[in-house]
PDB file of C-alpha atoms and ligand atoms in Angstrom:
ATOM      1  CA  UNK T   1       0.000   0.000   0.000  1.00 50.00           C
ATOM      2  CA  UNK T   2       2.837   2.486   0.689  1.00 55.00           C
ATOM      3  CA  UNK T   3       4.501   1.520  -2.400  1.00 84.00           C
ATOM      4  CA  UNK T   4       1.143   2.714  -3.858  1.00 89.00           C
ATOM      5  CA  UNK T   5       0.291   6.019  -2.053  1.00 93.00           C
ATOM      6  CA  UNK T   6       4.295   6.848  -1.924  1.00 92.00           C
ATOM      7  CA  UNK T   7       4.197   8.075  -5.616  1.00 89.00           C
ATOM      8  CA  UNK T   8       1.658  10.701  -4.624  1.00 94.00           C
ATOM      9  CA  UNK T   9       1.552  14.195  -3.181  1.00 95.00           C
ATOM     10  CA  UNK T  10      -1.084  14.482  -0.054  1.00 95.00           C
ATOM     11  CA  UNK T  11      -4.292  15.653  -1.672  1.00 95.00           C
ATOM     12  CA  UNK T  12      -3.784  13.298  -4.511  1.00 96.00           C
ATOM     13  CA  UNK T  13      -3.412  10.818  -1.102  1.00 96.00           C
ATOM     14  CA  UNK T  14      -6.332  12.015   0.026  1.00 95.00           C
ATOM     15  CA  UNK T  15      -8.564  11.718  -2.976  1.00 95.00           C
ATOM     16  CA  UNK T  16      -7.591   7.745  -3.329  1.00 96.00           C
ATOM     17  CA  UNK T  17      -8.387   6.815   0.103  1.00 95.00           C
ATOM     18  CA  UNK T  18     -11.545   8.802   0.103  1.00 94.00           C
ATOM     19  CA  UNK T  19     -13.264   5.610  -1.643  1.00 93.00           C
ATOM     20  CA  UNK T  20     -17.073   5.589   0.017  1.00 94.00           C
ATOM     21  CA  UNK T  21     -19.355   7.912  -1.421  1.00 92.00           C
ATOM     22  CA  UNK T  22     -19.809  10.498  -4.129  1.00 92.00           C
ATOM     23  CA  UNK T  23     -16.252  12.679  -4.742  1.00 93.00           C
ATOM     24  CA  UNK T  24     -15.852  15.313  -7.428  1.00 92.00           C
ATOM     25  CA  UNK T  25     -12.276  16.225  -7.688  1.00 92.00           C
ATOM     26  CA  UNK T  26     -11.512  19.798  -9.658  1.00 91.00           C
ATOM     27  CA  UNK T  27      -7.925  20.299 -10.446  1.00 91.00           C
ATOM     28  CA  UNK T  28      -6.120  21.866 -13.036  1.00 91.00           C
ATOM     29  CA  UNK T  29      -4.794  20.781 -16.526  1.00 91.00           C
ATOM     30  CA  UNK T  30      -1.466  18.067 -16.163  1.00 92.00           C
ATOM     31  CA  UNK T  31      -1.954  18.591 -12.023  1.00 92.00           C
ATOM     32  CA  UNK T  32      -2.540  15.096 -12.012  1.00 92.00           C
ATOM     33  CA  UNK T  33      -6.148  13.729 -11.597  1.00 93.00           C
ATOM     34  CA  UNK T  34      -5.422  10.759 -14.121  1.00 93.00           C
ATOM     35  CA  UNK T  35      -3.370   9.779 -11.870  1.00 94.00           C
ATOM     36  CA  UNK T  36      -5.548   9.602  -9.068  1.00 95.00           C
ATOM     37  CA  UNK T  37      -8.109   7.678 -10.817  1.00 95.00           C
ATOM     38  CA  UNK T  38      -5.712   4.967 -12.189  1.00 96.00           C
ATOM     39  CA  UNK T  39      -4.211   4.268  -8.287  1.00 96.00           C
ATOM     40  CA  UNK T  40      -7.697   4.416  -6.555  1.00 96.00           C
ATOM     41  CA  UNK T  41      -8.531   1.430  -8.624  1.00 96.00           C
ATOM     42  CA  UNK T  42      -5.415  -0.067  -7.769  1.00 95.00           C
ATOM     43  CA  UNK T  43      -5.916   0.872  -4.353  1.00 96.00           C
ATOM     44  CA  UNK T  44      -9.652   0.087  -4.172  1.00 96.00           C
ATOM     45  CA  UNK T  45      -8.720  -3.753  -5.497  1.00 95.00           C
ATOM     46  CA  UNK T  46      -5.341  -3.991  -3.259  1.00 93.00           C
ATOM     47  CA  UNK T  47      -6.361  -2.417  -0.300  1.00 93.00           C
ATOM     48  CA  UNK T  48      -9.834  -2.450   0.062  1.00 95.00           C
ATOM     49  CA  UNK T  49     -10.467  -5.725  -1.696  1.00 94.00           C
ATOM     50  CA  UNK T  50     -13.058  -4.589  -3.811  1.00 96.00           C
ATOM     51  CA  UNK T  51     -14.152  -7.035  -6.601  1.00 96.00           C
ATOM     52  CA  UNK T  52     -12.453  -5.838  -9.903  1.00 96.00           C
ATOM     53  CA  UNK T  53     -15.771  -6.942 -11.439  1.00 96.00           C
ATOM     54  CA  UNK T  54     -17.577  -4.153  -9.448  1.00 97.00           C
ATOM     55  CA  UNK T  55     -15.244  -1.198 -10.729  1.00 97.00           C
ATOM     56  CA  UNK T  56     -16.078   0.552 -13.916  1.00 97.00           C
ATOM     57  CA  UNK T  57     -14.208   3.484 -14.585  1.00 97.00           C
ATOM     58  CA  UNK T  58     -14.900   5.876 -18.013  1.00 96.00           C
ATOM     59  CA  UNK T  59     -12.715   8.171 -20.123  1.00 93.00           C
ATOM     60  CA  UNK T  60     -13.684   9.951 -23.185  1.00 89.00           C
ATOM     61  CA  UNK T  61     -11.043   7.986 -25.434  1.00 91.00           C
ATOM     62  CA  UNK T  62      -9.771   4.280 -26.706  1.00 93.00           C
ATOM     63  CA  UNK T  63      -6.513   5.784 -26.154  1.00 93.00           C
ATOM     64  CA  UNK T  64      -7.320   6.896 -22.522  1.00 92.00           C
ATOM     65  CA  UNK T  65      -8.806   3.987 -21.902  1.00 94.00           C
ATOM     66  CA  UNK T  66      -6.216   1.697 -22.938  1.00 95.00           C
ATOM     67  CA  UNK T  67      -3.629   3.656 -21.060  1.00 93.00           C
ATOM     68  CA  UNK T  68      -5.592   3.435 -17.864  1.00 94.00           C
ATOM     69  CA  UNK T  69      -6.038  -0.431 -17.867  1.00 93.00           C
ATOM     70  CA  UNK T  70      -2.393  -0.032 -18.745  1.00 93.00           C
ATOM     71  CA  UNK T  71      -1.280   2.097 -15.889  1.00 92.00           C
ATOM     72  CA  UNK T  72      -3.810  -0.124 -13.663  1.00 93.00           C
ATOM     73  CA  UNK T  73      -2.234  -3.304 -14.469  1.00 91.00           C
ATOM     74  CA  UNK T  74       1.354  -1.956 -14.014  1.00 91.00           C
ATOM     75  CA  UNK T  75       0.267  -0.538 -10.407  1.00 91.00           C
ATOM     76  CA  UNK T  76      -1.133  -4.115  -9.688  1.00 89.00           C
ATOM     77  CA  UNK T  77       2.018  -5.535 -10.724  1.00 84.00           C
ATOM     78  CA  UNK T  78       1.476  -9.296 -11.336  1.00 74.00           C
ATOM     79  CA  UNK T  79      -1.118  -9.451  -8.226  1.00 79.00           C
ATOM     80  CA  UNK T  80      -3.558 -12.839  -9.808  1.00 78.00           C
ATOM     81  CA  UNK T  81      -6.754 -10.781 -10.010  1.00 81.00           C
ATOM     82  CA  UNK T  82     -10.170 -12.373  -9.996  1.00 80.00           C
ATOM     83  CA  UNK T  83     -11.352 -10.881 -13.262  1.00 86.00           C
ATOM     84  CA  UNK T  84     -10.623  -6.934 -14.405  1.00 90.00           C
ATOM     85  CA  UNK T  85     -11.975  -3.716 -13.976  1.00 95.00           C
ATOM     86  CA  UNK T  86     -14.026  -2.484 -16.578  1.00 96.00           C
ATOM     87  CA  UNK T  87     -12.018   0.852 -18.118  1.00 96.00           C
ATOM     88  CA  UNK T  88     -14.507   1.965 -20.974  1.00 96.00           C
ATOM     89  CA  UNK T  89     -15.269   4.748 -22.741  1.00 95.00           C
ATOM     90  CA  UNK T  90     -19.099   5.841 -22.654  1.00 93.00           C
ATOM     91  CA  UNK T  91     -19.863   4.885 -26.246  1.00 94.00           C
ATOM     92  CA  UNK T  92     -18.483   0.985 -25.871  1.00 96.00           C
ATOM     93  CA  UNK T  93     -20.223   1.168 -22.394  1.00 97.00           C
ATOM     94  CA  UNK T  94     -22.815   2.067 -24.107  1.00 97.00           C
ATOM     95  CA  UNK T  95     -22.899  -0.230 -27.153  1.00 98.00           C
ATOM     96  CA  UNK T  96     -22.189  -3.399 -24.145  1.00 98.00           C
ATOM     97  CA  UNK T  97     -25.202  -2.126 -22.729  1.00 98.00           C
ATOM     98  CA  UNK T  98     -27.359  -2.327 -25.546  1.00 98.00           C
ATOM     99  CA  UNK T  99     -25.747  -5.812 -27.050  1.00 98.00           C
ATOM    100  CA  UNK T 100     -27.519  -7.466 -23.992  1.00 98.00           C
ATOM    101  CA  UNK T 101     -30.696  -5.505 -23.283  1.00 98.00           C
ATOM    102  CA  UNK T 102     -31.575  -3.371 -26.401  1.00 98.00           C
ATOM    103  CA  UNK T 103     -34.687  -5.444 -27.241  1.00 98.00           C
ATOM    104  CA  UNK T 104     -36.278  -4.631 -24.060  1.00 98.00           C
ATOM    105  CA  UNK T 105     -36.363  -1.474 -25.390  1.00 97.00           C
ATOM    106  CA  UNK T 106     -39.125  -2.675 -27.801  1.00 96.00           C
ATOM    107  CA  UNK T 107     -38.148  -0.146 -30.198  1.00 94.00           C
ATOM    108  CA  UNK T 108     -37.579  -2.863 -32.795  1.00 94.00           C
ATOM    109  CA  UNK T 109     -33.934  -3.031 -32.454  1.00 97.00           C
ATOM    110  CA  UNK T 110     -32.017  -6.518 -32.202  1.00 97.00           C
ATOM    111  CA  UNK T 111     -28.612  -7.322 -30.052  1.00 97.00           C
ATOM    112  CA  UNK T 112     -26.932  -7.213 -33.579  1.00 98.00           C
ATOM    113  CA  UNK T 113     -27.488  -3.500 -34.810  1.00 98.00           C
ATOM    114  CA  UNK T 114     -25.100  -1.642 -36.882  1.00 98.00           C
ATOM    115  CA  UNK T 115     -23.229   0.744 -35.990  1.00 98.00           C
ATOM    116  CA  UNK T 116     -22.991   3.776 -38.076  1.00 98.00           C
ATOM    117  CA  UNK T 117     -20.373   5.998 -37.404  1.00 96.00           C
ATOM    118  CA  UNK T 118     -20.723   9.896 -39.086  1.00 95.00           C
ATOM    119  CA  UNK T 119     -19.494   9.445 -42.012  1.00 97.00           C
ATOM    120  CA  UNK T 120     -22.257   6.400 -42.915  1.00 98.00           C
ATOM    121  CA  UNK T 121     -24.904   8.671 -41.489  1.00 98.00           C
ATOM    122  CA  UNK T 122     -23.940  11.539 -43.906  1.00 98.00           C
ATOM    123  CA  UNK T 123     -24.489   8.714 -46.516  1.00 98.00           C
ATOM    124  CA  UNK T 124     -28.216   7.899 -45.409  1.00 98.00           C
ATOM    125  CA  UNK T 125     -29.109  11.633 -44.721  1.00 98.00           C
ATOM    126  CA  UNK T 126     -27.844  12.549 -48.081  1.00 97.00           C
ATOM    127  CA  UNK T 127     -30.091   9.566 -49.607  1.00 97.00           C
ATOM    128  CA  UNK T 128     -32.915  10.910 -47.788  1.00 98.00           C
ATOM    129  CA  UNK T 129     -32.144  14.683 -49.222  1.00 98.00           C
ATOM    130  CA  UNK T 130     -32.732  13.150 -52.505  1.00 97.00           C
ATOM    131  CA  UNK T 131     -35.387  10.442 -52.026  1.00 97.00           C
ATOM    132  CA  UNK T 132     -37.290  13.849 -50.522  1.00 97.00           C
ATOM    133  CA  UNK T 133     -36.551  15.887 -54.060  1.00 97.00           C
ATOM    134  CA  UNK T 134     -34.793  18.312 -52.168  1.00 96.00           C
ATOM    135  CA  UNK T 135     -31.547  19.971 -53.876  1.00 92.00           C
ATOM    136  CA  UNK T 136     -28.772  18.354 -51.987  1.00 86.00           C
ATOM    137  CA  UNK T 137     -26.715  21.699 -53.387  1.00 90.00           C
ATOM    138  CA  UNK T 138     -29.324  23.849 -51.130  1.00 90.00           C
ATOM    139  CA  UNK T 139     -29.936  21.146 -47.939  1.00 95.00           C
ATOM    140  CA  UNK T 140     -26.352  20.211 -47.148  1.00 96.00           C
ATOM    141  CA  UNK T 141     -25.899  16.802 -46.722  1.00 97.00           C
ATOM    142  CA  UNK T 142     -23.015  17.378 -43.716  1.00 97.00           C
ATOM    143  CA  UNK T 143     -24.930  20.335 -42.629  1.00 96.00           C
ATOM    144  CA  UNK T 144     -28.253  18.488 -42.136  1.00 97.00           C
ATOM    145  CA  UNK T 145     -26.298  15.541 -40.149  1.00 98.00           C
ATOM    146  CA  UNK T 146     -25.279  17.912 -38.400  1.00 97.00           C
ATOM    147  CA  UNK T 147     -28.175  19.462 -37.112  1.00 97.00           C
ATOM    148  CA  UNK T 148     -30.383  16.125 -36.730  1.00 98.00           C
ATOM    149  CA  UNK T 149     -27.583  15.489 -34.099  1.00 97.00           C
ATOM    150  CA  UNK T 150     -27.568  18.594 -32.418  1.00 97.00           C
ATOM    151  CA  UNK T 151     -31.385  17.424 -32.356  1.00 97.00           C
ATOM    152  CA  UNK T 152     -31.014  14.462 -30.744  1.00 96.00           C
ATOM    153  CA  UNK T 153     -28.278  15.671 -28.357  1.00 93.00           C
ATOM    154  CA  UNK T 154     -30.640  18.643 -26.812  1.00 93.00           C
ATOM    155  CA  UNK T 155     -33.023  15.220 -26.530  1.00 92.00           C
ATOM    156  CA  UNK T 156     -35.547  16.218 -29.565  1.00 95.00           C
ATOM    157  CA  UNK T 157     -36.883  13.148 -31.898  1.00 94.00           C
ATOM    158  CA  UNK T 158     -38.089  14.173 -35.296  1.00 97.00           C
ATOM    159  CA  UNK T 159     -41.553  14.724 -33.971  1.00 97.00           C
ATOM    160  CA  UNK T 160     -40.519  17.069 -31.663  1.00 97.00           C
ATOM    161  CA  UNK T 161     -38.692  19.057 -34.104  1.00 97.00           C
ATOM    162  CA  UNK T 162     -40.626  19.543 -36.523  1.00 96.00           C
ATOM    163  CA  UNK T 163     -43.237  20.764 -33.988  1.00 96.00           C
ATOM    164  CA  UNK T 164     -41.059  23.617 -33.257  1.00 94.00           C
ATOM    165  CA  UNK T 165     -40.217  24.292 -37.368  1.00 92.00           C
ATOM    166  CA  UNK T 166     -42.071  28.041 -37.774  1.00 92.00           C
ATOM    167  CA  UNK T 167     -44.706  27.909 -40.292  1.00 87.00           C
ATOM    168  CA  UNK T 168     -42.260  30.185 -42.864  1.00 92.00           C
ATOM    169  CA  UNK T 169     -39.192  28.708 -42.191  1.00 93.00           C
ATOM    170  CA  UNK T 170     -38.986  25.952 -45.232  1.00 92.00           C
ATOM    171  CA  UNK T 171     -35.699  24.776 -44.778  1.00 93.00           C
ATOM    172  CA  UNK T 172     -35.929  23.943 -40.925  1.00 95.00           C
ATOM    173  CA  UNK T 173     -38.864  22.210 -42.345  1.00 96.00           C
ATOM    174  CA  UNK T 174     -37.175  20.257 -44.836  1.00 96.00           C
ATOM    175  CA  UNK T 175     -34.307  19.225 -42.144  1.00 97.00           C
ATOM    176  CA  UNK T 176     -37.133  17.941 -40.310  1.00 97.00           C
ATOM    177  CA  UNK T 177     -38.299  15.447 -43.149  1.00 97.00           C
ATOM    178  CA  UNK T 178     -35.095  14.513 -43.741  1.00 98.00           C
ATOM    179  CA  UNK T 179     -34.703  13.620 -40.076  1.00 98.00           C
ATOM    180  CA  UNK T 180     -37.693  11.446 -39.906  1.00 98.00           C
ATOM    181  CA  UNK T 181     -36.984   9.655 -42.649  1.00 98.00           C
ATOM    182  CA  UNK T 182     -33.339   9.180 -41.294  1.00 98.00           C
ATOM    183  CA  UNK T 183     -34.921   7.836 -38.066  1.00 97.00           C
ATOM    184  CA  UNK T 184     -36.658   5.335 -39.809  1.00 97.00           C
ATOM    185  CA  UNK T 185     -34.263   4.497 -42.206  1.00 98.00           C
ATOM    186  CA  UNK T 186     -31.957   3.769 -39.102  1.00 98.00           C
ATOM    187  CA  UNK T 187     -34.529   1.331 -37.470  1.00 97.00           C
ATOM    188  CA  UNK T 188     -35.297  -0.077 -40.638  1.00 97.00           C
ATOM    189  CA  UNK T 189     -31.856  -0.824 -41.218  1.00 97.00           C
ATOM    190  CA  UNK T 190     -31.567  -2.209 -37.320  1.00 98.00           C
ATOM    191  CA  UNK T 191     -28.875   0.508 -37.169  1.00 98.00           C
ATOM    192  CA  UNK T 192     -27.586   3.278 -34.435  1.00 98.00           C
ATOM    193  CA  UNK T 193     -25.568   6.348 -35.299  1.00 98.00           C
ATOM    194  CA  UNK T 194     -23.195   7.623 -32.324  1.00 95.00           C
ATOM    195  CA  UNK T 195     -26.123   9.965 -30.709  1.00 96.00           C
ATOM    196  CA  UNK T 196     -28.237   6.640 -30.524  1.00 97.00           C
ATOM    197  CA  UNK T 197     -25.695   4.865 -28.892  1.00 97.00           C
ATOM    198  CA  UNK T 198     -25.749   7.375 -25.972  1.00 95.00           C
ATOM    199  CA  UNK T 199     -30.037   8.231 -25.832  1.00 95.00           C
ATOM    200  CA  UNK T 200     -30.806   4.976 -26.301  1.00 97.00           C
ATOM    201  CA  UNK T 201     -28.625   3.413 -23.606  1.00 97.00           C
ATOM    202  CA  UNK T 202     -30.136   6.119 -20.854  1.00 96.00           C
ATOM    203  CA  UNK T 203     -33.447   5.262 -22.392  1.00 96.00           C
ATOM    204  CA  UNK T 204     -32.913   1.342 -21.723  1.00 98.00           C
ATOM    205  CA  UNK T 205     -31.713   2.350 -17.879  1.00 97.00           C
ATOM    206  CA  UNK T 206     -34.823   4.951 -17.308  1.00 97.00           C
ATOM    207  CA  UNK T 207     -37.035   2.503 -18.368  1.00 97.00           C
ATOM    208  CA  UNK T 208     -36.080  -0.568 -17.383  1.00 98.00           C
ATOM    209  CA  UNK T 209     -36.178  -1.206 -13.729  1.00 97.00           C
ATOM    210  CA  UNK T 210     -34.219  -4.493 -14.090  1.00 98.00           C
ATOM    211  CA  UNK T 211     -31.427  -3.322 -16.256  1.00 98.00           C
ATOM    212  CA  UNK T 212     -30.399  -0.258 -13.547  1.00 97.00           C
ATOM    213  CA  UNK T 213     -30.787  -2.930 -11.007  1.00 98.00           C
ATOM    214  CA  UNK T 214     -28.507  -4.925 -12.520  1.00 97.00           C
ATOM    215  CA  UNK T 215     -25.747  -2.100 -13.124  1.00 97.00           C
ATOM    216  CA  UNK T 216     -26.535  -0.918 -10.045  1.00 96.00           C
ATOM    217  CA  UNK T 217     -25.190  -4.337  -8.489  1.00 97.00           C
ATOM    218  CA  UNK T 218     -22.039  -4.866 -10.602  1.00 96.00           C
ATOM    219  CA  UNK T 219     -20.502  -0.908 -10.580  1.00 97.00           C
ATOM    220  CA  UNK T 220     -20.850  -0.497  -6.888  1.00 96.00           C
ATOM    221  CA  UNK T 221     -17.496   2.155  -7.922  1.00 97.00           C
ATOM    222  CA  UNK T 222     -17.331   4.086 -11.208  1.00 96.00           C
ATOM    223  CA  UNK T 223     -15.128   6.133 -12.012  1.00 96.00           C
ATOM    224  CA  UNK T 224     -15.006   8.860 -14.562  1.00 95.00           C
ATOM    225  CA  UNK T 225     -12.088  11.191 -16.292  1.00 92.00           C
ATOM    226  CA  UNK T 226     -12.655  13.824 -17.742  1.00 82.00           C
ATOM    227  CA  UNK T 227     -16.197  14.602 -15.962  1.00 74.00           C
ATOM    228  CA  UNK T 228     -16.557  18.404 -17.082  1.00 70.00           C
ATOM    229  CA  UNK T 229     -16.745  17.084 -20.748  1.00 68.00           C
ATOM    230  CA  UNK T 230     -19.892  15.294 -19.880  1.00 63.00           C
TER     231      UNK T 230
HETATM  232  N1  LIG S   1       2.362  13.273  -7.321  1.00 62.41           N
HETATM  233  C1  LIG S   1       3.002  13.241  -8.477  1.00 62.41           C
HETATM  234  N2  LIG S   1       4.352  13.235  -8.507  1.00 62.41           N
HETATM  235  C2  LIG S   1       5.011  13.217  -9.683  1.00 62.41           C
HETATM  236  N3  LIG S   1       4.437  13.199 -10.906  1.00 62.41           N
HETATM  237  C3  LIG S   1       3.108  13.221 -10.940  1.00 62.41           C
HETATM  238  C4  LIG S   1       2.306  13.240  -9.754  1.00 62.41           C
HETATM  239  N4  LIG S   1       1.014  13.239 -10.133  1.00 62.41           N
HETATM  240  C5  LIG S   1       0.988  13.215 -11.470  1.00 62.41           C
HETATM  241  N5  LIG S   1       2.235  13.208 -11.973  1.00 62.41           N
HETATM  242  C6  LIG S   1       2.617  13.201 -13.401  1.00 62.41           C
HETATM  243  O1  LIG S   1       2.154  14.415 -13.977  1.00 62.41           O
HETATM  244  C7  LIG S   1       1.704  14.162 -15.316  1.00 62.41           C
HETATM  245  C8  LIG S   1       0.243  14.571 -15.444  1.00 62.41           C
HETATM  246  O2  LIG S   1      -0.554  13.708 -14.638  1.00 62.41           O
HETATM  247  P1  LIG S   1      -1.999  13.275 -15.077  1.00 62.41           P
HETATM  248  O3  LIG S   1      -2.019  12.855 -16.498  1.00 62.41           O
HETATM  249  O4  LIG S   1      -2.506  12.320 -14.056  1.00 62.41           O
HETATM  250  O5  LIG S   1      -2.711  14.697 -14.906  1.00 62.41           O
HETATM  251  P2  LIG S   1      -4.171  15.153 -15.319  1.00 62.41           P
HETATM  252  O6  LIG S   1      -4.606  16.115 -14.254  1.00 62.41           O
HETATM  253  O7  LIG S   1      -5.021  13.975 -15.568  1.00 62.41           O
HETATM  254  O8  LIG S   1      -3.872  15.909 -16.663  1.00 62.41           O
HETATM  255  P3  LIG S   1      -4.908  16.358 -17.828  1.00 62.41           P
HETATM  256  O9  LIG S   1      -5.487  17.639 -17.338  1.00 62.41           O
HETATM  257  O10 LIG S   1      -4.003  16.530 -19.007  1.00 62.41           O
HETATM  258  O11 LIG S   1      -5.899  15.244 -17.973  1.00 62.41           O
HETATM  259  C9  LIG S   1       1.902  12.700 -15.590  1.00 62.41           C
HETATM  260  O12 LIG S   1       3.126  12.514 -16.250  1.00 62.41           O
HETATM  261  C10 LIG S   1       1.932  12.110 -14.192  1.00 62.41           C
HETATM  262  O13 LIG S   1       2.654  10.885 -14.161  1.00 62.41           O
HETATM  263 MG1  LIG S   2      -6.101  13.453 -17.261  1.00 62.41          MG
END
């Protein structure tokens, strides 16, 4: 335990051993909060003998993440560990999520959607531009992605769009065609785009009492880097 503590200055101490309950820890750029989060797991498994099964921890990046399990495993040093942490990022948390429950969604989806990342949804919007008759040189096909998923990020569906279109305003109007189509298209093809990945998994968790249960049981510790970019 020294050995894991010692490379640490005492707040960063502090904020490792501090494991029950809700912490928020605000500290500046390169100060060192990565490192925090990478030896409270060790510590949390080595000291406190907390299941590594029971610790999810979630940075924005594969890169991050990858580094962290990394950094983990190095901290650990050889220890025979009953399984690992789970070091994600939100969108394969995400996507795990929805390979086991998305049908109880009943939203027609299947455990083997497709993922689409932007650059195949700028593909289907732009089919759905011209299936529409729009001009595709007036209704950007980039532009229009790009506003169905500022859409669904502010937690609009294409309904609720094009309820708020203004009656003159005939290009907000055709975005909100396109959208629906897109939507439909997406289900159709048993496929989610990024934004899906992340409203449908919170969807799954508000609505099904069984599925938080279950999460609830296994992360009894998450972790997250990076919180303010939430
Ligand atoms: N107590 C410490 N003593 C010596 N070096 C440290 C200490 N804490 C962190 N470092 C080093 O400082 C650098 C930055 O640490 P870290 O990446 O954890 O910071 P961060 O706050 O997460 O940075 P960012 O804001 O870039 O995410 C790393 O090289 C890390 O190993
Ligand atoms: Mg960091």
């Amino acid at each position: 335990m020294t050995d894991l503590l010692s490379s640490l200055n005492e707040r960063q101490r502090e904020a490792v051993t501090t494991t029950e309950g809700p912490l928020l820890i605000i500290a500046g750029a390169g100060s060192g909060k990565t490192r925090v989060i990478t030896v409270r797991i060790a510590y949390l498994i080595s000291e406190r003998h907390v299941a590594p099964h029971n610790i999810l921890a979630v940075t924005f990046t594969n890169k991050a993440a990858q580094e962290m399990r990394d950094r983990v495993n190095k901290l650990l040093g050889g220890q025979k560990l009953a399984g690992a942490p789970l070091v994600s990022t939100f969108h394969s948390l995400c996507v795990r999520m929805l390979r086991r429950d998305i049908e109880k969604l009943e939203e027609g989806y299947t455990r083997s959607f497709t993922i689409y990342d932007q650059d195949d949804s700028v593909r289907v919007v732009k089919a759905c531009i011209k299936d529409l008759g729009y001009d595709d040189q007036r209704l950007g096909a980039r532009q229009t992605q790009g506003a169905i998923s500022h859409a669904k990020n502010s937690g609009l569906d294409a309904d609720a769009y094009a309820a708020r279109v203004e009656a003159h305003d005939e290009r907000r109007a055709a975005v909100a065609r396109v959208f629906k189509l897109y939507e439909e298209r997406l289900v159709n093809n048993n496929a989610l785009d990024f934004d899906d990945l992340l409203i449908k998994a919170v969807r799954l968790l508000r609505k099904r009492e069984e599925v938080r249960a279950h999460y609830n049981e296994r992360f009894r510790y998450i972790l997250v880097d990076e919180y303010q970019d939430t």
